[in-house]
PDB file of C-alpha atoms and ligand atoms in Angstrom:
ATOM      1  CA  UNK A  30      82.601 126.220 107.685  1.00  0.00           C
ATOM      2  CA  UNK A  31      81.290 123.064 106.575  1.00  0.00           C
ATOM      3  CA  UNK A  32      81.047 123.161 103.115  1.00  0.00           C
ATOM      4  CA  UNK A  33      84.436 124.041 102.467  1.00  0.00           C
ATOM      5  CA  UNK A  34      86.180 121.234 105.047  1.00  0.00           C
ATOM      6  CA  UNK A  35      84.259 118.822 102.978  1.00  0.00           C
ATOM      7  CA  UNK A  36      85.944 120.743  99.471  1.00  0.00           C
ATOM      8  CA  UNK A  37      88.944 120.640 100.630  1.00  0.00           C
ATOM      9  CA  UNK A  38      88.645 124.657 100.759  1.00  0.00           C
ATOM     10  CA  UNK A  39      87.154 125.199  97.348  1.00  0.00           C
ATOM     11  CA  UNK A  40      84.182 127.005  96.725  1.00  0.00           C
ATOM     12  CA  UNK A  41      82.645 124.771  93.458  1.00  0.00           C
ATOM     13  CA  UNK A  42      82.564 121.238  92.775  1.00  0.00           C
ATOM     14  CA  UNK A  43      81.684 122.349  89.211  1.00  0.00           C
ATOM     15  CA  UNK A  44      84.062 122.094  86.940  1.00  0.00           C
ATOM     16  CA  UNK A  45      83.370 125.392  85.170  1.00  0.00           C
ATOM     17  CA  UNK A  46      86.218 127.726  84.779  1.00  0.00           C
ATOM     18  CA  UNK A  47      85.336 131.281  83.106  1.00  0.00           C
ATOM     19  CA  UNK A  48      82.474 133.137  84.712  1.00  0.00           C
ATOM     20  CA  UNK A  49      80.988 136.337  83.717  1.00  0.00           C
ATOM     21  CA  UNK A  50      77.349 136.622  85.418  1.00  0.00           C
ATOM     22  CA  UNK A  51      76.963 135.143  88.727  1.00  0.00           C
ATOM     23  CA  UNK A  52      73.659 134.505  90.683  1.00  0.00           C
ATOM     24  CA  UNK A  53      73.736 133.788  94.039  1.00  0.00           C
ATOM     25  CA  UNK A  54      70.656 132.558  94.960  1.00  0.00           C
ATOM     26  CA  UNK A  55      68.899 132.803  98.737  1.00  0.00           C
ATOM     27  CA  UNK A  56      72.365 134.250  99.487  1.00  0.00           C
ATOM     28  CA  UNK A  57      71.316 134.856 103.350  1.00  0.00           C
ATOM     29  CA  UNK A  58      74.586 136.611 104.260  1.00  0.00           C
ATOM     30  CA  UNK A  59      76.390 136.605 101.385  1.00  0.00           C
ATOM     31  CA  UNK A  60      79.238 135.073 102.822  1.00  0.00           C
ATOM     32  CA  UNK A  61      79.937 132.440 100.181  1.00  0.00           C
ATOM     33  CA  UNK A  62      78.981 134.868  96.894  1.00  0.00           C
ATOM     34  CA  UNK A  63      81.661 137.433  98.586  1.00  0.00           C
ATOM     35  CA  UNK A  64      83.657 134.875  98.754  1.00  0.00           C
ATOM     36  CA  UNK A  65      83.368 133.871  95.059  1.00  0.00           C
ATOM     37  CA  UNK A  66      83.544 137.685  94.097  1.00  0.00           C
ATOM     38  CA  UNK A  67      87.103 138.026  95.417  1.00  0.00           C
ATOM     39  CA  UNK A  68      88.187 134.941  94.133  1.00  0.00           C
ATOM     40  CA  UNK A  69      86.814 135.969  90.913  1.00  0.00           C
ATOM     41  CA  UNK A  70      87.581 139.392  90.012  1.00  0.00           C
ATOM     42  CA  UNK A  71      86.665 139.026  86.216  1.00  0.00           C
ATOM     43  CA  UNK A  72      82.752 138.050  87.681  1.00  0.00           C
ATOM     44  CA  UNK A  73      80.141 140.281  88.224  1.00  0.00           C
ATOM     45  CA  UNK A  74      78.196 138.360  91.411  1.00  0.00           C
ATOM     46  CA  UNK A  75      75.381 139.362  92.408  1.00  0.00           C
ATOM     47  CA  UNK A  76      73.746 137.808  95.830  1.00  0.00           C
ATOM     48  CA  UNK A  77      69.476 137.743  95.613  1.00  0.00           C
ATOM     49  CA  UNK A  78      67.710 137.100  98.766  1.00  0.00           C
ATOM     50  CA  UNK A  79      64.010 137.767 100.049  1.00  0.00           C
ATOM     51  CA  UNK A  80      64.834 139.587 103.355  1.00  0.00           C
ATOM     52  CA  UNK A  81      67.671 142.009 103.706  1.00  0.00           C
ATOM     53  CA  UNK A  82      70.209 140.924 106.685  1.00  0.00           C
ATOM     54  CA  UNK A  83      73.033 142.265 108.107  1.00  0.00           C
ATOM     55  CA  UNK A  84      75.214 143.788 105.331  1.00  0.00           C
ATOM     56  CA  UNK A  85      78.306 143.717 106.023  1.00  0.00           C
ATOM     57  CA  UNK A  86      80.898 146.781 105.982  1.00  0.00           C
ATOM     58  CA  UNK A  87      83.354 145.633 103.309  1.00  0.00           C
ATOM     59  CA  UNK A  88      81.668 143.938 100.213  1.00  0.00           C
ATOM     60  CA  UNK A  89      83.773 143.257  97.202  1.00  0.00           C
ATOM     61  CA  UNK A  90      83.728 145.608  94.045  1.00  0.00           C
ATOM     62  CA  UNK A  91      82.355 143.302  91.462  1.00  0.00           C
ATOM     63  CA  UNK A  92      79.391 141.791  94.318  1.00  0.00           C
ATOM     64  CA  UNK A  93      76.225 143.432  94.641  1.00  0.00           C
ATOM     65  CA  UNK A  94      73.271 142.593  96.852  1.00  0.00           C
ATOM     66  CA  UNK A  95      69.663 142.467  95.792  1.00  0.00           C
ATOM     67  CA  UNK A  96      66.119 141.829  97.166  1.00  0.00           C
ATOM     68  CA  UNK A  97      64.194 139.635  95.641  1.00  0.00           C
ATOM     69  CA  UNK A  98      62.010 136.830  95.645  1.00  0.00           C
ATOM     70  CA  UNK A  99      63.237 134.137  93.381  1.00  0.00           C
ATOM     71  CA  UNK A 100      60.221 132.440  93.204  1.00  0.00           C
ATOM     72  CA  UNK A 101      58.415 135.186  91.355  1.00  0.00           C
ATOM     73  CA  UNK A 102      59.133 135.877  87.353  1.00  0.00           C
ATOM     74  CA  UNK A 103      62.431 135.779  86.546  1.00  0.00           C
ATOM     75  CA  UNK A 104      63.239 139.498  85.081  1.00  0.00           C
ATOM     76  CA  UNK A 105      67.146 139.805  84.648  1.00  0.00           C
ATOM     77  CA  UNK A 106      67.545 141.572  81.384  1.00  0.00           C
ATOM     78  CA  UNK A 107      70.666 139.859  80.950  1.00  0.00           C
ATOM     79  CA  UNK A 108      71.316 135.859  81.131  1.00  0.00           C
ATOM     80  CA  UNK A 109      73.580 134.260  84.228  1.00  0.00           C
ATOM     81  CA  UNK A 110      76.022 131.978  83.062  1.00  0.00           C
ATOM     82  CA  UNK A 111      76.441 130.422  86.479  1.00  0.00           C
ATOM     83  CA  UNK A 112      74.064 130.000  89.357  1.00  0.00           C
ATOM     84  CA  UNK A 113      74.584 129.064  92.830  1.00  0.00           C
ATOM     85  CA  UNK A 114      72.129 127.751  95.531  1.00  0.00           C
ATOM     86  CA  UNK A 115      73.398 126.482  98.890  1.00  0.00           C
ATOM     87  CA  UNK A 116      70.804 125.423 101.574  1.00  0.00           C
ATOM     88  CA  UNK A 117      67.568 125.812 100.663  1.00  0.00           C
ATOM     89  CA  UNK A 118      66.018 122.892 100.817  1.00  0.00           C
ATOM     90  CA  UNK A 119      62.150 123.707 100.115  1.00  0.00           C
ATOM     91  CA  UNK A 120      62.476 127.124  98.908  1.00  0.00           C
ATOM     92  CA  UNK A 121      62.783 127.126  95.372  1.00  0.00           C
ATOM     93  CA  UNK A 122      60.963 124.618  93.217  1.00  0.00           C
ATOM     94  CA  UNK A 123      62.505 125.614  89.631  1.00  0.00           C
ATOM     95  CA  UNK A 124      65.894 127.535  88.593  1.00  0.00           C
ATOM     96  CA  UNK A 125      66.372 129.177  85.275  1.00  0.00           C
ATOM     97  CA  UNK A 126      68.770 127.428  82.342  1.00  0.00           C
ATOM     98  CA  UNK A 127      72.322 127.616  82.722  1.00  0.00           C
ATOM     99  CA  UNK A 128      75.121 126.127  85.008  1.00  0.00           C
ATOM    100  CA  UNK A 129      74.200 125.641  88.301  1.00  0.00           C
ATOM    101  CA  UNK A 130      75.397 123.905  91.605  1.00  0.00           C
ATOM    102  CA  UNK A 131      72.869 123.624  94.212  1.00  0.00           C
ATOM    103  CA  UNK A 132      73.609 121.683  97.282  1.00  0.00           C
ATOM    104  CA  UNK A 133      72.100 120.761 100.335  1.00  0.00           C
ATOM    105  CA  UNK A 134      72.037 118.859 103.762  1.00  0.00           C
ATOM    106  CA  UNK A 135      69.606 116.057 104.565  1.00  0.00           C
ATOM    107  CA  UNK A 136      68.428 116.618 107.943  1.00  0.00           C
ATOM    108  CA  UNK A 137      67.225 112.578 107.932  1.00  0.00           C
ATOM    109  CA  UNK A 138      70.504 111.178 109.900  1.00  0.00           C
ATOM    110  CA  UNK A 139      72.148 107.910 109.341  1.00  0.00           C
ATOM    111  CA  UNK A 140      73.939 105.626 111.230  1.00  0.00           C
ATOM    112  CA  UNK A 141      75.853 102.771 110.285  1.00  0.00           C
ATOM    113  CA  UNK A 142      76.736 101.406 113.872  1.00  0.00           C
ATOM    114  CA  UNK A 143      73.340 101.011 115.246  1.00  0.00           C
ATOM    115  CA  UNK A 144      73.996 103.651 117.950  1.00  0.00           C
ATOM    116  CA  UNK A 145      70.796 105.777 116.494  1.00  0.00           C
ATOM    117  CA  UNK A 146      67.894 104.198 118.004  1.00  0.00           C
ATOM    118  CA  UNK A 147      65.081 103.867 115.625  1.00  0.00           C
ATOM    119  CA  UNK A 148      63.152 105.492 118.327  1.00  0.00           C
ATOM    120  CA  UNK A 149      65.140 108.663 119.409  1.00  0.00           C
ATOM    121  CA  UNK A 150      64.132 112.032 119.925  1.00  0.00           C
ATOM    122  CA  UNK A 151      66.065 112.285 116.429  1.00  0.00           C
ATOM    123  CA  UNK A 152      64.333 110.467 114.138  1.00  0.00           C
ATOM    124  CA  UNK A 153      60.937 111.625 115.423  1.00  0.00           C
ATOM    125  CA  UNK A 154      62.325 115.292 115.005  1.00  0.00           C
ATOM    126  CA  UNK A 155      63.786 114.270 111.309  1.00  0.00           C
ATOM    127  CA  UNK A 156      60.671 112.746 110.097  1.00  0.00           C
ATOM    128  CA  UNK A 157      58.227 115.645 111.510  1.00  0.00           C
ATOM    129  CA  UNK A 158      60.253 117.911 109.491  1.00  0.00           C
ATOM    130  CA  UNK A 159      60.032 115.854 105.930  1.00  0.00           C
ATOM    131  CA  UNK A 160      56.828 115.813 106.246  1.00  0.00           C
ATOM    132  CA  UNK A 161      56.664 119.755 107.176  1.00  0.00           C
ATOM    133  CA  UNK A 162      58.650 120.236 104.284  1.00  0.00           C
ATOM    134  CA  UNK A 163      56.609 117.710 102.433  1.00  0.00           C
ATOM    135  CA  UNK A 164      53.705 119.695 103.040  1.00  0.00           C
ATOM    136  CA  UNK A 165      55.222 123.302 102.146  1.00  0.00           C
ATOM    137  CA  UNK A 166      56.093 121.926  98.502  1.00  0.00           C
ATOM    138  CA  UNK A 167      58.893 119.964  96.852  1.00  0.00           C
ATOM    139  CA  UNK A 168      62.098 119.955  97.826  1.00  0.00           C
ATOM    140  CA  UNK A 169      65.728 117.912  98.092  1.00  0.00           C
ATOM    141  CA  UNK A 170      64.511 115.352 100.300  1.00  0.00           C
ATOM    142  CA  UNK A 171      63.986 112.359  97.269  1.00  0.00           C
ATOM    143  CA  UNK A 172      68.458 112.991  95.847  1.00  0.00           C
ATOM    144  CA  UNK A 173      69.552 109.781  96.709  1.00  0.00           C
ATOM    145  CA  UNK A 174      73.522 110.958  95.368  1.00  0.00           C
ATOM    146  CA  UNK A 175      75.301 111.635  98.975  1.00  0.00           C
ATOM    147  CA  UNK A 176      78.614 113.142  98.091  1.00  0.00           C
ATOM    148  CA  UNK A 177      79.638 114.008 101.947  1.00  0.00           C
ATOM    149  CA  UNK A 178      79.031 113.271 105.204  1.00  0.00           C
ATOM    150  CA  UNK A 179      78.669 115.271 108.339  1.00  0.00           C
ATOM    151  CA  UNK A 180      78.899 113.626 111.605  1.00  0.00           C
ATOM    152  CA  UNK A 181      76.376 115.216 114.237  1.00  0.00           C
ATOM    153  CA  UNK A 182      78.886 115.756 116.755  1.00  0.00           C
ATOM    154  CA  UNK A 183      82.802 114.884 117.382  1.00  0.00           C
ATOM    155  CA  UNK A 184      82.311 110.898 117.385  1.00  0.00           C
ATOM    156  CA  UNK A 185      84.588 110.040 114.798  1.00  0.00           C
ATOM    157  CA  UNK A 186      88.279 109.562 115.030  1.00  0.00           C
ATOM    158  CA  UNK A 187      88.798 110.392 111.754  1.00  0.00           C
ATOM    159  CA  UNK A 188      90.575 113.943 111.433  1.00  0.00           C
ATOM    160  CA  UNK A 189      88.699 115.829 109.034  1.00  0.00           C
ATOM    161  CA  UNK A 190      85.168 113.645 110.110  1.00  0.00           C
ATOM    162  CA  UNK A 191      85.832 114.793 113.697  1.00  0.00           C
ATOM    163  CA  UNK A 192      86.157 118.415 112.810  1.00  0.00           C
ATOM    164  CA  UNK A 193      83.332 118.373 110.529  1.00  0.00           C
ATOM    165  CA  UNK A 194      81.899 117.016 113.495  1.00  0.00           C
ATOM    166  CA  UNK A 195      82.777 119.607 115.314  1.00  0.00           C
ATOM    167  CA  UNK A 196      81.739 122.675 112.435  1.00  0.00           C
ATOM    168  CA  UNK A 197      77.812 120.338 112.663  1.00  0.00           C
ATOM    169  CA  UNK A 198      77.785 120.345 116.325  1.00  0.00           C
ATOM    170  CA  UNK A 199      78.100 124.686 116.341  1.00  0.00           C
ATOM    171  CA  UNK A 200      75.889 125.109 113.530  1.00  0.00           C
ATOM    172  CA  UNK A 201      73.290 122.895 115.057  1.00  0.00           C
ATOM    173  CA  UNK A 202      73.649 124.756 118.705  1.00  0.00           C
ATOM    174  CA  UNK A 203      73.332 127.777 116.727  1.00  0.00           C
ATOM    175  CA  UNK A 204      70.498 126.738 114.570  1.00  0.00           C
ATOM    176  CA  UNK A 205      67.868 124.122 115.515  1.00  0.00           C
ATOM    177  CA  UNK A 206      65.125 126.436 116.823  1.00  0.00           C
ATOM    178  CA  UNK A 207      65.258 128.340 113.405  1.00  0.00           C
ATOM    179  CA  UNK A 208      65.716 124.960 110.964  1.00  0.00           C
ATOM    180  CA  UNK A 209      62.784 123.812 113.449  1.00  0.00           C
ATOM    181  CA  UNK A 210      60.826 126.582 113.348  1.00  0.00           C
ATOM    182  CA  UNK A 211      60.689 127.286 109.878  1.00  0.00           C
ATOM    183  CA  UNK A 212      59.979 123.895 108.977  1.00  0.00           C
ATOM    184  CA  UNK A 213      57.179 122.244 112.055  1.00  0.00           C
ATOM    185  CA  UNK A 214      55.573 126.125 112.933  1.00  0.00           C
ATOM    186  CA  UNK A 215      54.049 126.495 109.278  1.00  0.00           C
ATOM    187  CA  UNK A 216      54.452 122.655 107.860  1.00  0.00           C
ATOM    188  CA  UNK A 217      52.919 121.229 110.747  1.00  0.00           C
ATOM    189  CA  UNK A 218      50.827 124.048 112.649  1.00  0.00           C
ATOM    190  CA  UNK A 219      52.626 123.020 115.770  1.00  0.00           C
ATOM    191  CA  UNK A 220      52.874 126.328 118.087  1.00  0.00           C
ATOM    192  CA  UNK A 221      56.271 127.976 119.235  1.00  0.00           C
ATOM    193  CA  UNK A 222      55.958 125.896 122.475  1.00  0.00           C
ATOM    194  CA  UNK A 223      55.635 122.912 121.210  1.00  0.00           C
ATOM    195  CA  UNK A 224      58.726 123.235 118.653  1.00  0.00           C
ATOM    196  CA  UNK A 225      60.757 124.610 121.954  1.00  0.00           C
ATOM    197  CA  UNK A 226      59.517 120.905 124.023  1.00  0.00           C
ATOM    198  CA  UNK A 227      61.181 119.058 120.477  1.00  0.00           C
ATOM    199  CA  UNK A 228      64.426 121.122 120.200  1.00  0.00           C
ATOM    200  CA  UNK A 229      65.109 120.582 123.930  1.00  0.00           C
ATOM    201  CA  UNK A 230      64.926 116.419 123.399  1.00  0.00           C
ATOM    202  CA  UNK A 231      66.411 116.307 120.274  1.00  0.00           C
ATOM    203  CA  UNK A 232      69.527 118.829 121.481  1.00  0.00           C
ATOM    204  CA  UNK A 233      70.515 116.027 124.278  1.00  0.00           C
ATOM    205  CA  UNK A 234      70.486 113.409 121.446  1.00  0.00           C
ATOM    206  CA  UNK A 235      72.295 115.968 119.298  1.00  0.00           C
ATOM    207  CA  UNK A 236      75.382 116.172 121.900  1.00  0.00           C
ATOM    208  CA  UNK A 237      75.541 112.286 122.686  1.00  0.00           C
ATOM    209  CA  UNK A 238      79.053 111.255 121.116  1.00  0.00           C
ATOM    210  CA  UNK A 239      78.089 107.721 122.097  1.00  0.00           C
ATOM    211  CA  UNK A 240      75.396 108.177 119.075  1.00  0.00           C
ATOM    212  CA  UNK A 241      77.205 107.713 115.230  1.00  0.00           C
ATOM    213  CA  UNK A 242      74.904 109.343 113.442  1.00  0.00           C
ATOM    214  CA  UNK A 243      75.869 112.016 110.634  1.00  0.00           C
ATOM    215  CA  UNK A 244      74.104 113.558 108.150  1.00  0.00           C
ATOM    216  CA  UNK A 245      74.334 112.716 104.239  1.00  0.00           C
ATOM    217  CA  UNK A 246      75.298 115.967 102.135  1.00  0.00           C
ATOM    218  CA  UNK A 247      75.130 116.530  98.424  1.00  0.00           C
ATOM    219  CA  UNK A 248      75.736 118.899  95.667  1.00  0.00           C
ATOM    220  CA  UNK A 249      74.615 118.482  92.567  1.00  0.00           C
ATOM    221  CA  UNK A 250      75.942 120.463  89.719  1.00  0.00           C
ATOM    222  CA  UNK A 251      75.015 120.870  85.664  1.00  0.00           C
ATOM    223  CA  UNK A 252      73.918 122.520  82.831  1.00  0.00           C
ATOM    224  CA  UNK A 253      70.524 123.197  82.492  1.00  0.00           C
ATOM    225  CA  UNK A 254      69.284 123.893  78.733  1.00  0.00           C
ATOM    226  CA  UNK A 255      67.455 127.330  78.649  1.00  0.00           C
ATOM    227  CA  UNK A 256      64.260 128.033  78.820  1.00  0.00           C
TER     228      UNK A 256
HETATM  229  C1  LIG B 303      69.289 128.423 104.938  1.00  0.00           C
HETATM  230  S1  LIG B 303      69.562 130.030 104.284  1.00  0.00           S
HETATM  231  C2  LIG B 303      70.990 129.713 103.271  1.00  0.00           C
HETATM  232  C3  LIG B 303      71.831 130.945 103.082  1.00  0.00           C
HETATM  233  C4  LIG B 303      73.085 130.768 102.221  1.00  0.00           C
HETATM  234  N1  LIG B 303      72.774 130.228 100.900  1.00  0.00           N
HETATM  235  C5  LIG B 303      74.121 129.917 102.923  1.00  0.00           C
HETATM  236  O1  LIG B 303      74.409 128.812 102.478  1.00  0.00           O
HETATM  237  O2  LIG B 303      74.658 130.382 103.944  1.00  0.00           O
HETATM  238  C6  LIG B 303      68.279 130.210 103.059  1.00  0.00           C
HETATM  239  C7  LIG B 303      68.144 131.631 102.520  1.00  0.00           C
HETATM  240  O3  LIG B 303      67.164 131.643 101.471  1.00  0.00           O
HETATM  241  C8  LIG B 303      66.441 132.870 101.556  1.00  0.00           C
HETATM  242  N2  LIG B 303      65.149 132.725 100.846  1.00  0.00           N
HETATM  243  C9  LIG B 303      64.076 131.997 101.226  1.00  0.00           C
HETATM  244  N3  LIG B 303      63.086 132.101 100.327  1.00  0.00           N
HETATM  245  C10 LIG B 303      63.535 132.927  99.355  1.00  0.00           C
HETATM  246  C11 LIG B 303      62.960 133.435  98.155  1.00  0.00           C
HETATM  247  N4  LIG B 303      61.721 133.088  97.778  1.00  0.00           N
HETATM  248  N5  LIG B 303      63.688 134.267  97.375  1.00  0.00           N
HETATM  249  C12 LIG B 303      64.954 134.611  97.741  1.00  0.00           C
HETATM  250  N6  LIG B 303      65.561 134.159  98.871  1.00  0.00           N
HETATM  251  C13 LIG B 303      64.855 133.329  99.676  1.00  0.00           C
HETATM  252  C14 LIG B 303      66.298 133.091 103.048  1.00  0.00           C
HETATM  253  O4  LIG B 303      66.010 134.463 103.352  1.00  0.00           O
HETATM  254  C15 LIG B 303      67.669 132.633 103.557  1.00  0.00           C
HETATM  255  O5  LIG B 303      68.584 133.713 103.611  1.00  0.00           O
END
């Protein structure tokens, strides 16, 4: 997947080394914390989400799934030394002291080749959904540091740029309605129908290798002094 083309197949950016107490947070499938878990078998991880979703059949020994919502009081009896969040832009508004690595996509594209009209289908569907997320309470949208970049579809001829590319293209066919959804249905009041009309423009635009655009992509890791 995305994140680790653009690491080079690591996991972290952090430079932290020994972990004991792991907190995945807003884990959705747990892929990445599983992923952590077996490559640190000294860890205990545990991945928190709000809704339950598929678990899968083989989960590491030292991983452990929870429900929870992170936004309510924190009420670990023991202290995380590291914690993760990857994606979730809008949800959380505060995290707990300690290490942590959050990072994020920023659905606002750029282009640097003036192939993104100012007037697309795109920008009209990237602003809508700042200001939906505006609306629903702060988020990543101000982090000016842009570590990555992931091109929208397969326009560049650069290797790894083009297969990122590629990995952006999938997750978008995969994802837009929900990303959309989430973001216009209860930011913006628009109805189901009306996302559906803005998905279907902004798809074509999406899919147009003759447009540059690519989205910036961050991660910003740190220790946090506790609470
Ligand atoms: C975009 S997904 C990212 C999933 C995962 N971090 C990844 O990178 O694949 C965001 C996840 O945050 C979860 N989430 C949203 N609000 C939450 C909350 N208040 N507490 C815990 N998890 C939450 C959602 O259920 C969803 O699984």
């Amino acid at each position: 997947m995305q994140w680790q083309v653009s690491y080079d197949g690591k996991l972290l950016l952090c430079p932290k080394e020994q972990f004991r107490r792991v907190l995945d947070i807003g884990t959705g499938t747990g892929f990445w914390a599983m992923d952590f878990a077996n490559e640190h078998p000294e860890a205990d991880v545990i991945g928190l989400d709000i809704s339950r979703g598929i678990l899968p059949i083989y989960m590491p020994p030292n991983y452990e799934f929870q429900i929870d919502d992170v936004k309510e009081q924190w009420t670990w009896s023991q202290k995380f030394d590291f914690i993760h969040g990857r994606m979730l832009g809008g949800y959380f508004r505060d995290f707990p002291g300690g290490w942590l690595e959050v990072k994020d996509i920023n659905l606002m594209p750029r282009c640097d080749d003036g192939t993104l009209p100012r007037d697309s289908n795109l920008f009209a569907w990237a602003h809508e959904l700042a200001e939906a997320a505006g609306r629903m309470g702060p988020g990543f949208t101000n982090v000016e540091v842009v570590k990555h970049k992931w091109p929208m579809n397969q326009w560049a001829k650069d290797v790894k740029q083009n297969e990122l590319g590629r990995l952006s293209q999938s997750f978008f066919a995969d994802e837009l309605e929900t990303i959309s959804g989430a973001l216009l249905v209860h930011g913006l009041n628009l109805s189901h129908e009306e996302v559906a009309v803005r998905c279907t423009l902004v798809r074509r635009e999406f899919n147009d290798p003759q447009i540059h655009a690519y989205f910036p992509v961050f991660t910003a890791f740190g220790m946090k002094p506790q609470r």
